[in-house]
Each structure stands twice: as C-alpha cells, then as structure tokens.
Amino acid sequence: MKICAVFLFTTLWLSAAAVHAADQTQTAQPEWLVQIQQQKNIRPEAMLQLAKSHEADFGNWSLAQQASWLSELSLIYEALGRHRDQLAAAERGLALVPDQLSKTHIELLYSMGYALEMHREYAQANEYYKKGMALATELKDEKLMIQGQLNLAAMLAEENQDQEALQTLKLAYERAVKLNDKETLASVNAELGLMYTMLMSDEEARKLLEESYRLFDELGWEKSKISVWYNLAMTYHYQSKPELALEIFDKMLKASLQAEDPVQTYYAYLGLATTSRGMKKYDAAVAYMEQADAYLPHLQSTYQLSEHHFEKALIYRALGQTSLAFQEVDLAAEQLGNQRNVSDKFYALHFDRLKARLYADNGDFEKAYNLFDQFFKNYVSLQDDKRDLQVQKLRLSFDAERQQAQNELLQKDNELQALRLLEIEHKRQMQWLWIGLFASTSLILLILLLWQWRRRRQSAAATAQG
C-alpha cells in the first residue's frame, strides 16, 4: 500500500539521461555541442558552463541546433535537480519544434514531462510522456521507446496501479536486454529496482539496484550512481539493516560534498536522519536534519519540500516534542498544496495519521480517534474491495495502539497517585517523628525539672535542720 512512504526520492536516473539528445540531421553539429551530448551525464556542471558560454550566439543557429541546445540544457538541469529551469528550457525547445518528428522533439517532450512530474503535475506529465512515446514508436527508435515505457510506468505507479507499472517495466527490461545498450540497461535496472522496493520485494530490489550502480559506475555517471546509492541505502533501511544503510549514506555524503552537489548532499543528510530515527538515535537525527535544512533552498521539487517537514515531524514526535511536531506536519501539508492526483491524496493521508497519533500522545483520544476514523474513510475511498482486509487490520492496529496508550496513561496516573500516597505517608511519618521528638524532649525536660525541684527541696530541708 502507498500509505507508508517508501523514500520519496523519485529522481530516477534522470528521465532522459540515457538518451543522446541530438538529432542526426544533415547539418553537422558543432564540436562543442557534441561534447555536451557525450559528457552531460559525466560532468553536468562543466557542460552547463560550456552550454551557457555559447548562448550569445543562439540567434545565429539553425532551428534544429537551437532546439538541440535547449534539449541538452534541459537534461543538464534535470541532472542538477533544477526542475524549474528544466521546465523553462523544455518549453522553449518545444515551441521551436511543435510538430517535428525527431529525436530532439521526443526528448523535449520527455524532459517537459519529467519537470512537470517533479512539480506533481502528473496529468500533464503523462500527456507529454504519451505523446513522446507515440512519436518514438512512429520513428521506430528502440531506445526512446524503452525510455517512454519507463516514463509511463512511473506514472502508473504514482496512480497506485502497481501491477500495470510492474508489467510495463518488465517489458522495458526485456527490450533493454535485447538492445544490449549499457545506458538503457542501467536506467531500466534503476527504475525496476525502485519499483520492487515499493512492492516490498527488497532482496530483488537490492540486486537490481546494485546492477544499476555497477553499470552507471562503468559509464562514469557519478550523479546517477549517487541517486542509486540513495535508493539502495533505503532498501537496506527497509530490510532492517540500518548499519549498511548508514554506511552507504555516508559514502553518498562524502561524494556529494566532494562534487559540491547541494541537491545530492541534501538527500544524503536526509537519508542519514531517516535511518538514525529508525535506530532511535534521535539526537543524531535532529543534527542531520539541521544539516539538511542548509541545503533545502536548492530543492525544486514540491513533493520533497513536503517530505522534509514530514520527516522533521516524525523526529520531533519521537522526542516527545508534540507541539513542534504539529507545526512541522502542518508545514508539510501546506507545501504539498492541493491534492491534484491519487499519489498526493495517498501521501496526504500521512498527515492525518500522524496528527491522530500526536493527539493520542497528548491524551486527547477523542480527537485522535475522530481523525483516525476520517483517515480510514479517506483511505478506503482510494482503495478497491481487495484491500478491505488490509484496512481492517490497520483499524484494529490503531484500536490496539489507542487502548495501549490509554492503559499507559492510566498506569502513569496510578503511579502518580501512588507517589502522592507515599508523599502523604512520608509527611505523616515525619509528623509522628517530630511529635515523638517533642514528646521525648518534653519528658526529659520534665524529669530534669522534677529532679531540680527535688534537689532544691532536699537542700532547703537540710538547711532547716542545721
């Protein structure tokens, strides 16, 4: 089920990263543009500088070269996680070749779709993906057709159609094996590995992700390797192997810092925080999230901004800081905004579920139960009949947790009453002790007074006899 977030890093190998962006047109591409096409996934920062250095000549190029330059620029922005810039470049490119049957046109459609996907505009993204896939089929370009299948599978998964998504990915995998292209195989393995993680087939996911990492390593695509690292580490996290997850996240952090990549650095810190929380190392989790905060301005994915605040809310709840947790979960909902698609609706359920638990933590069980009841109604509305049993299990689980929380609260109340009784008994004992001491002291003084009185009488009697 989608109610438990799998790790929300959906930068899957950079949607069109495995595809050469230039068309094989009659006009030869300039050497610098060919260099960008060949090295954009190996040295994206350097290639961005190279592309920008020629921007002043844009008006002197042919239409095909202008579109190709914008396509490459959008893919570089994608690799760098700059999705707003990617969207702008893809829009400009598509305006130049609106009806052209070419590789460049298809890649611009895929790039446009991916940028929209990162902004949670799934309906629009899917339209661009479908149009690109149709053109790729018409062009009979096997590599672009496989890329289209990967894009469409991602959309199916986001719409909670897991079986259809898996079937599409398996078809893409079979075609990629036949094509025997390393770039395509690396991308397919990465996407299929992520899908298996979402389906909780962690061991199969691990094998696919490790193969993807190996292929990206051979290609020298460092940013793609780091993305796979994140997914692989999270797979270990869900396999209850947190030490292995931390080890990979640490490698990811070092590589990202060395590459001066703020986006990947953010994800490394986020992974370290999430895993530390799972290990109940809450102070470490807070420290890592504070480090991640510094890189948050570099993110251009609305979903990840929401996930950031949600993770902080989970950490604050674990620390017993319910007020701060409430603030963060409200920020997470605000960042997500309107729920425009099924995936958003499923994700928004996390907020109600967490807030219900926070109310329960505060002992406000009526609010907690009402909110959880609403959560179940919304959850059921997004499911089919086959998942009713799963829903009932969730409801029973929460009822048990609610009863346990009430029992714990009652136990604490009983303990408090027992402490109060002990305190009263202690005060009573102290009162009797002081009464005893006063009585003893008074008796001793009385004895001394009697003794002195008797001595004075004896002394007076002796004097009278003398």
Coordinates of C-alpha atoms in Angstrom, one line a residue:
M1 CA 0.0 0.0 0.0
K2 CA 1.1 3.5 -0.7
I3 CA 0.2 4.8 2.8
C4 CA 3.7 4.2 4.1
A5 CA 6.1 6.3 2.1
V6 CA 8.8 4.4 0.5
F7 CA 11.5 7.1 0.3
L8 CA 10.4 9.9 -1.7
F9 CA 13.5 10.4 -3.9
T10 CA 12.0 10.0 -7.4
T11 CA 14.8 11.4 -9.4
L12 CA 15.0 8.2 -11.3
W13 CA 18.2 8.2 -13.2
L14 CA 17.2 11.5 -14.8
S15 CA 14.4 10.7 -17.1
A16 CA 16.0 11.1 -20.4
A17 CA 19.6 10.7 -19.2
A18 CA 20.2 7.6 -21.1
V19 CA 19.4 9.1 -24.5
H20 CA 21.6 11.1 -26.8
A21 CA 19.8 14.5 -27.3
A22 CA 21.0 15.5 -30.7
D23 CA 19.3 14.5 -34.0
Q24 CA 21.3 13.0 -36.8
T25 CA 20.4 15.8 -39.2
Q26 CA 22.0 16.7 -42.4
T27 CA 23.7 19.7 -40.8
A28 CA 26.6 18.6 -38.7
Q29 CA 26.5 19.6 -35.0
P30 CA 29.3 21.9 -33.8
E31 CA 32.1 20.1 -31.8
W32 CA 31.2 21.8 -28.5
L33 CA 27.5 20.6 -28.8
V34 CA 28.7 17.1 -29.5
Q35 CA 30.9 17.3 -26.4
I36 CA 27.9 18.3 -24.3
Q37 CA 25.8 15.4 -25.7
Q38 CA 28.5 13.0 -24.7
Q39 CA 29.5 14.3 -21.3
K40 CA 26.4 15.9 -19.8
N41 CA 25.9 12.9 -17.5
I42 CA 29.6 12.7 -16.6
R43 CA 30.3 16.3 -15.9
P44 CA 27.0 18.2 -15.9
E45 CA 28.3 21.3 -14.1
A46 CA 31.1 21.8 -16.6
M47 CA 28.8 21.1 -19.5
L48 CA 26.3 23.7 -18.2
Q49 CA 29.1 26.3 -18.3
L50 CA 30.1 25.2 -21.8
A51 CA 26.5 25.4 -23.0
K52 CA 26.0 28.9 -21.4
S53 CA 29.2 30.1 -22.9
H54 CA 27.7 29.8 -26.4
E55 CA 24.2 31.2 -25.5
A56 CA 25.1 34.6 -27.0
D57 CA 25.2 33.0 -30.5
F58 CA 21.7 31.4 -30.1
G59 CA 20.1 33.7 -32.7
N60 CA 22.7 32.7 -35.4
W61 CA 22.0 29.0 -35.2
S62 CA 19.6 26.9 -37.3
L63 CA 16.3 25.9 -35.8
A64 CA 17.4 22.3 -35.3
Q65 CA 20.6 23.4 -33.4
Q66 CA 18.6 25.8 -31.2
A67 CA 16.2 23.0 -30.3
S68 CA 19.0 20.6 -29.7
W69 CA 20.8 23.1 -27.5
L70 CA 17.7 23.7 -25.4
S71 CA 17.1 19.9 -25.2
E72 CA 20.7 19.4 -23.8
L73 CA 20.3 22.3 -21.4
S74 CA 17.0 20.9 -20.0
L75 CA 18.7 17.5 -19.5
I76 CA 21.6 19.1 -17.7
Y77 CA 19.2 21.0 -15.4
E78 CA 17.5 17.7 -14.7
A79 CA 20.8 16.1 -13.7
L80 CA 21.4 19.0 -11.4
G81 CA 17.9 18.8 -9.9
R82 CA 16.9 22.3 -11.2
H83 CA 13.5 21.3 -12.4
R84 CA 12.1 24.8 -12.7
D85 CA 14.9 25.7 -15.1
Q86 CA 14.4 22.4 -16.8
L87 CA 10.8 23.2 -17.4
A88 CA 11.6 26.6 -18.9
A89 CA 14.2 25.2 -21.3
A90 CA 11.9 22.4 -22.4
E91 CA 9.1 24.8 -23.0
R92 CA 11.3 27.0 -25.2
G93 CA 12.5 24.0 -27.1
L94 CA 9.0 22.6 -27.8
A95 CA 7.9 26.0 -29.1
L96 CA 10.6 25.7 -31.8
V97 CA 9.7 22.2 -32.9
P98 CA 5.9 21.7 -32.1
D99 CA 5.2 19.3 -34.9
Q100 CA 8.6 17.8 -35.8
L101 CA 9.1 14.1 -35.9
S102 CA 12.6 13.9 -34.5
K103 CA 14.7 12.6 -31.6
T104 CA 15.1 16.2 -30.3
H105 CA 11.3 16.7 -30.2
I106 CA 10.7 13.4 -28.4
E107 CA 13.4 14.2 -25.8
L108 CA 12.0 17.6 -25.2
L109 CA 8.6 16.0 -24.6
Y110 CA 10.1 13.6 -22.1
S111 CA 12.0 16.4 -20.4
M112 CA 9.0 18.5 -20.2
G113 CA 7.0 15.6 -18.7
Y114 CA 9.7 14.9 -16.1
A115 CA 9.9 18.5 -15.0
L116 CA 6.1 18.5 -14.6
E117 CA 6.3 15.2 -12.7
M118 CA 8.7 16.8 -10.2
H119 CA 6.1 19.5 -9.6
R120 CA 3.4 16.9 -9.0
E121 CA 1.5 17.8 -12.2
Y122 CA 1.0 14.2 -13.1
A123 CA -1.9 14.5 -15.5
Q124 CA 0.1 17.0 -17.7
A125 CA 3.3 15.0 -17.3
N126 CA 1.5 11.9 -18.5
E127 CA 0.2 13.6 -21.6
Y128 CA 3.8 14.7 -22.6
Y129 CA 5.1 11.2 -21.9
K130 CA 2.4 9.6 -24.1
K131 CA 2.9 12.0 -26.9
G132 CA 6.7 11.3 -26.8
M133 CA 6.1 7.6 -26.7
A134 CA 3.8 7.7 -29.8
L135 CA 6.4 9.7 -31.7
A136 CA 9.2 7.3 -30.7
T137 CA 7.1 4.4 -31.9
E138 CA 6.4 6.2 -35.2
L139 CA 10.2 6.9 -35.5
K140 CA 10.9 3.3 -34.6
D141 CA 13.6 4.4 -32.2
E142 CA 14.0 1.5 -29.8
K143 CA 16.0 3.4 -27.2
L144 CA 13.4 6.2 -27.0
M145 CA 10.6 3.7 -26.9
I146 CA 12.1 2.0 -23.8
Q147 CA 12.6 5.4 -22.2
G148 CA 8.9 6.1 -22.9
Q149 CA 7.9 2.8 -21.2
L150 CA 9.9 3.9 -18.1
N151 CA 8.2 7.2 -18.0
L152 CA 4.7 5.7 -18.4
A153 CA 5.5 3.1 -15.7
A154 CA 6.4 5.9 -13.3
M155 CA 3.0 7.5 -13.9
L156 CA 1.2 4.2 -13.4
A157 CA 3.0 3.7 -10.1
E158 CA 2.1 7.2 -9.0
E159 CA -1.6 6.5 -9.7
N160 CA -1.4 3.4 -7.5
Q161 CA -1.5 1.0 -10.4
D162 CA 1.4 -1.1 -9.3
Q163 CA 0.8 -4.3 -11.2
E164 CA 0.4 -2.4 -14.5
A165 CA 3.5 -0.4 -13.7
L166 CA 5.5 -3.6 -13.0
Q167 CA 4.3 -5.2 -16.2
T168 CA 5.4 -2.2 -18.2
L169 CA 8.8 -2.2 -16.6
K170 CA 9.3 -5.9 -17.2
L171 CA 8.5 -5.3 -20.9
A172 CA 11.0 -2.4 -20.9
Y173 CA 13.6 -4.7 -19.3
E174 CA 13.2 -7.4 -21.9
R175 CA 13.6 -4.9 -24.7
A176 CA 16.6 -3.4 -23.0
V177 CA 18.3 -6.8 -22.7
K178 CA 17.8 -7.4 -26.4
L179 CA 19.1 -3.9 -27.2
N180 CA 22.1 -4.6 -25.1
D181 CA 22.8 -0.9 -24.5
K182 CA 24.6 -0.1 -21.2
E183 CA 22.9 3.3 -20.7
T184 CA 19.5 1.9 -21.2
L185 CA 20.1 -1.2 -19.0
A186 CA 21.4 1.0 -16.2
S187 CA 18.2 3.1 -16.3
V188 CA 15.9 0.2 -16.5
N189 CA 17.5 -1.6 -13.6
A190 CA 17.4 1.5 -11.5
E191 CA 13.7 2.0 -12.2
L192 CA 12.8 -1.6 -11.8
G193 CA 14.8 -1.8 -8.5
L194 CA 12.9 1.1 -7.2
M195 CA 9.6 -0.5 -8.2
Y196 CA 10.5 -3.7 -6.3
T197 CA 11.3 -1.7 -3.3
M198 CA 7.9 0.0 -3.4
L199 CA 6.4 -3.5 -3.6
M200 CA 8.5 -4.6 -0.6
S201 CA 10.4 -7.1 -2.6
D202 CA 13.6 -5.8 -1.0
E203 CA 16.0 -8.6 -1.9
E204 CA 15.2 -8.4 -5.6
A205 CA 15.3 -4.6 -5.4
R206 CA 18.8 -4.8 -3.9
K207 CA 20.1 -7.0 -6.8
L208 CA 18.6 -4.7 -9.5
L209 CA 19.9 -1.5 -7.8
E210 CA 23.4 -3.0 -7.4
E211 CA 23.5 -3.9 -11.1
S212 CA 22.3 -0.4 -12.0
Y213 CA 25.1 1.1 -9.8
R214 CA 27.7 -1.2 -11.5
L215 CA 26.6 0.0 -15.0
F216 CA 26.5 3.7 -14.0
D217 CA 29.9 3.3 -12.5
E218 CA 31.3 1.8 -15.8
L219 CA 29.7 4.7 -17.6
G220 CA 31.2 7.3 -15.2
W221 CA 27.8 8.8 -14.4
E222 CA 28.5 10.0 -10.9
K223 CA 25.2 11.7 -10.2
S224 CA 23.3 8.7 -11.4
K225 CA 25.4 6.5 -9.1
I226 CA 24.7 8.7 -6.2
S227 CA 20.9 8.5 -6.9
V228 CA 21.1 4.7 -7.0
W229 CA 23.1 4.8 -3.7
Y230 CA 20.2 6.6 -2.1
N231 CA 17.7 4.1 -3.2
L232 CA 19.9 1.1 -2.3
A233 CA 20.6 2.5 1.1
M234 CA 16.8 3.0 1.7
T235 CA 16.3 -0.6 0.6
Y236 CA 18.7 -1.7 3.3
H237 CA 16.9 0.6 5.7
Y238 CA 13.6 -1.3 5.0
Q239 CA 15.3 -4.6 5.3
S240 CA 16.2 -3.7 8.9
K241 CA 19.9 -3.4 8.0
P242 CA 20.4 0.2 9.3
E243 CA 24.2 -0.1 9.6
L244 CA 24.5 -0.9 5.9
A245 CA 22.2 1.9 5.1
L246 CA 24.3 4.4 7.2
E247 CA 27.5 3.2 5.5
I248 CA 26.1 3.9 2.0
F249 CA 24.6 7.2 3.1
D250 CA 28.0 8.2 4.5
K251 CA 29.7 7.4 1.2
M252 CA 27.0 9.3 -0.6
L253 CA 27.6 12.3 1.6
K254 CA 31.3 12.3 1.1
A255 CA 30.9 12.0 -2.7
S256 CA 28.3 14.8 -2.8
L257 CA 30.4 17.1 -0.7
Q258 CA 33.4 16.5 -2.8
A259 CA 31.4 17.1 -6.0
E260 CA 29.9 20.3 -4.4
D261 CA 26.5 19.0 -5.3
P262 CA 23.9 20.6 -2.9
V263 CA 20.9 18.5 -4.0
Q264 CA 22.6 15.2 -3.5
T265 CA 24.2 16.4 -0.3
Y266 CA 20.7 17.2 1.0
Y267 CA 19.5 13.7 0.2
A268 CA 22.5 12.2 1.9
Y269 CA 21.7 14.1 5.1
L270 CA 18.0 13.2 4.8
G271 CA 18.9 9.5 4.5
L272 CA 21.2 9.7 7.5
A273 CA 18.4 11.4 9.5
T274 CA 15.7 8.9 8.5
T275 CA 17.9 5.9 9.3
S276 CA 19.0 7.4 12.6
R277 CA 15.4 7.9 13.6
G278 CA 14.7 4.3 12.8
M279 CA 17.6 3.3 15.1
K280 CA 16.1 5.6 17.8
K281 CA 19.2 7.8 17.7
Y282 CA 17.1 10.9 17.8
D283 CA 19.8 13.4 18.7
A284 CA 21.7 12.3 15.6
A285 CA 18.6 12.5 13.5
V286 CA 18.0 16.1 14.6
A287 CA 21.6 17.0 13.9
Y288 CA 21.4 15.6 10.4
M289 CA 18.1 17.3 9.7
E290 CA 19.7 20.6 10.7
Q291 CA 22.4 20.0 8.2
A292 CA 19.8 19.1 5.6
D293 CA 18.0 22.4 6.3
A294 CA 21.0 24.3 5.0
Y295 CA 20.6 22.7 1.5
L296 CA 16.8 22.9 1.4
P297 CA 16.7 26.1 -0.8
H298 CA 18.4 24.1 -3.6
L299 CA 15.4 21.8 -3.9
Q300 CA 12.9 22.4 -6.7
S301 CA 10.6 19.5 -6.0
T302 CA 7.4 20.5 -4.2
Y303 CA 7.0 16.9 -3.0
Q304 CA 10.4 16.8 -1.4
L305 CA 9.8 20.1 0.4
S306 CA 6.7 18.5 1.9
E307 CA 8.6 15.3 2.8
H308 CA 11.3 17.3 4.5
H309 CA 8.8 18.8 7.0
F310 CA 7.1 15.5 7.5
E311 CA 10.3 13.8 8.4
K312 CA 11.1 16.5 10.9
A313 CA 7.6 16.0 12.4
L314 CA 8.3 12.3 12.9
I315 CA 11.6 13.1 14.6
Y316 CA 10.0 15.6 16.9
R317 CA 7.3 13.2 17.8
A318 CA 9.9 10.6 18.7
L319 CA 11.5 13.2 21.0
G320 CA 8.1 13.8 22.7
Q321 CA 8.0 17.4 21.3
T322 CA 4.4 17.2 20.1
S323 CA 4.0 21.0 19.7
L324 CA 6.9 21.2 17.2
A325 CA 5.7 18.0 15.5
F326 CA 2.2 19.6 14.9
Q327 CA 3.9 22.6 13.4
E328 CA 6.0 20.6 11.0
V329 CA 3.2 18.3 9.8
D330 CA 1.1 21.5 9.1
L331 CA 4.0 22.8 7.0
A332 CA 4.2 19.5 5.2
A333 CA 0.5 19.8 4.2
E334 CA 1.0 23.4 3.2
Q335 CA 3.9 22.5 0.9
L336 CA 2.0 19.7 -0.7
G337 CA -0.8 22.1 -1.5
N338 CA -3.9 21.0 -3.4
Q339 CA -4.1 17.2 -3.9
R340 CA -4.2 17.1 -7.7
N341 CA -3.7 13.3 -8.1
V342 CA -4.0 9.9 -6.5
S343 CA -0.4 9.9 -5.2
D344 CA -0.9 13.3 -3.5
K345 CA -4.1 12.0 -1.9
F346 CA -2.4 8.9 -0.6
Y347 CA 0.5 11.0 0.7
A348 CA -1.8 13.5 2.4
L349 CA -3.2 10.6 4.5
H350 CA 0.2 10.5 6.3
F351 CA -0.5 13.9 7.8
D352 CA -3.9 12.9 9.3
R353 CA -2.4 9.6 10.6
L354 CA 0.5 11.4 12.3
K355 CA -1.7 14.1 13.7
A356 CA -4.0 11.5 15.2
R357 CA -1.1 9.9 16.9
L358 CA 0.1 13.3 18.2
Y359 CA -3.4 13.9 19.7
A360 CA -3.2 10.4 21.3
D361 CA 0.3 11.3 22.7
N362 CA -1.3 14.3 24.3
G363 CA -4.0 12.2 25.8
D364 CA -6.7 13.7 23.6
F365 CA -8.1 10.4 22.5
E366 CA -11.4 11.7 21.2
K367 CA -9.7 14.0 18.7
A368 CA -7.3 11.2 17.8
Y369 CA -9.9 8.6 17.2
N370 CA -12.1 11.0 15.2
L371 CA -9.2 12.0 13.0
F372 CA -8.2 8.4 12.5
D373 CA -11.7 7.5 11.6
Q374 CA -11.6 10.1 8.9
F375 CA -8.3 8.8 7.8
F376 CA -9.7 5.3 7.3
K377 CA -12.7 6.7 5.4
N378 CA -10.4 8.6 3.0
Y379 CA -8.1 5.6 2.7
V380 CA -10.9 3.2 1.8
S381 CA -12.2 5.7 -0.8
L382 CA -8.9 5.3 -2.6
Q383 CA -8.9 1.5 -2.5
D384 CA -10.7 -1.3 -4.1
D385 CA -12.5 -4.1 -2.4
K386 CA -9.5 -6.4 -2.4
R387 CA -7.8 -4.2 0.2
D388 CA -10.6 -4.1 2.8
L389 CA -8.9 -6.7 4.9
Q390 CA -5.8 -4.6 4.9
V391 CA -7.9 -1.6 6.1
Q392 CA -9.5 -3.6 8.8
K393 CA -6.0 -4.7 10.0
L394 CA -5.0 -1.1 10.2
R395 CA -8.1 -0.1 12.1
L396 CA -7.6 -3.0 14.6
S397 CA -3.9 -2.0 14.9
F398 CA -4.8 1.6 15.8
D399 CA -7.5 0.4 18.2
A400 CA -4.9 -1.7 19.9
E401 CA -2.5 1.2 20.0
R402 CA -5.2 3.5 21.3
Q403 CA -6.0 1.1 24.1
Q404 CA -2.4 0.7 24.9
A405 CA -1.9 4.4 25.1
Q406 CA -4.9 4.7 27.4
N407 CA -3.5 1.9 29.5
E408 CA -0.2 3.7 29.7
L409 CA -1.9 6.9 30.7
L410 CA -3.9 5.0 33.4
Q411 CA -0.7 3.4 34.6
K412 CA 1.0 6.8 34.8
D413 CA -2.0 8.1 36.7
N414 CA -1.8 5.2 39.1
E415 CA 1.9 5.7 39.5
L416 CA 1.3 9.4 40.2
Q417 CA -1.4 8.5 42.8
A418 CA 1.0 6.0 44.4
L419 CA 3.6 8.7 44.6
R420 CA 1.2 11.1 46.2
L421 CA 0.2 8.5 48.8
L422 CA 3.8 7.8 49.5
E423 CA 4.4 11.5 49.9
I424 CA 1.4 11.8 52.3
E425 CA 2.6 8.8 54.2
H426 CA 6.1 10.3 54.4
K427 CA 4.7 13.5 55.7
R428 CA 2.6 11.6 58.3
Q429 CA 5.7 9.7 59.4
M430 CA 7.6 12.9 59.7
Q431 CA 4.8 14.5 61.7
W432 CA 4.9 11.5 64.1
L433 CA 8.6 11.7 64.3
W434 CA 8.5 15.3 65.3
I435 CA 5.7 14.6 67.7
G436 CA 7.8 11.8 69.2
L437 CA 10.9 14.0 69.4
F438 CA 8.8 16.8 71.0
A439 CA 7.3 14.3 73.5
S440 CA 10.7 12.8 74.3
T441 CA 12.2 16.3 74.8
S442 CA 9.3 17.4 76.9
L443 CA 9.6 14.3 79.1
I444 CA 13.3 14.8 79.5
L445 CA 12.8 18.5 80.5
L446 CA 10.0 17.4 82.9
I447 CA 12.3 14.9 84.5
L448 CA 15.1 17.5 84.8
L449 CA 12.7 20.0 86.3
L450 CA 11.4 17.4 88.8
W451 CA 15.0 16.4 89.7
Q452 CA 16.0 20.0 90.2
W453 CA 12.8 20.6 92.3
R454 CA 13.6 17.7 94.5
R455 CA 17.2 18.8 94.9
R456 CA 16.0 22.2 96.0
R457 CA 13.6 20.7 98.5
Q458 CA 16.3 18.4 99.9
S459 CA 18.7 21.4 100.1
A460 CA 16.1 23.5 101.9
A461 CA 15.3 20.7 104.3
A462 CA 18.9 20.2 105.2
T463 CA 19.4 23.9 105.8
A464 CA 16.3 24.0 108.2
Q465 CA 17.6 21.0 110.2
G466 CA 21.0 22.6 110.6

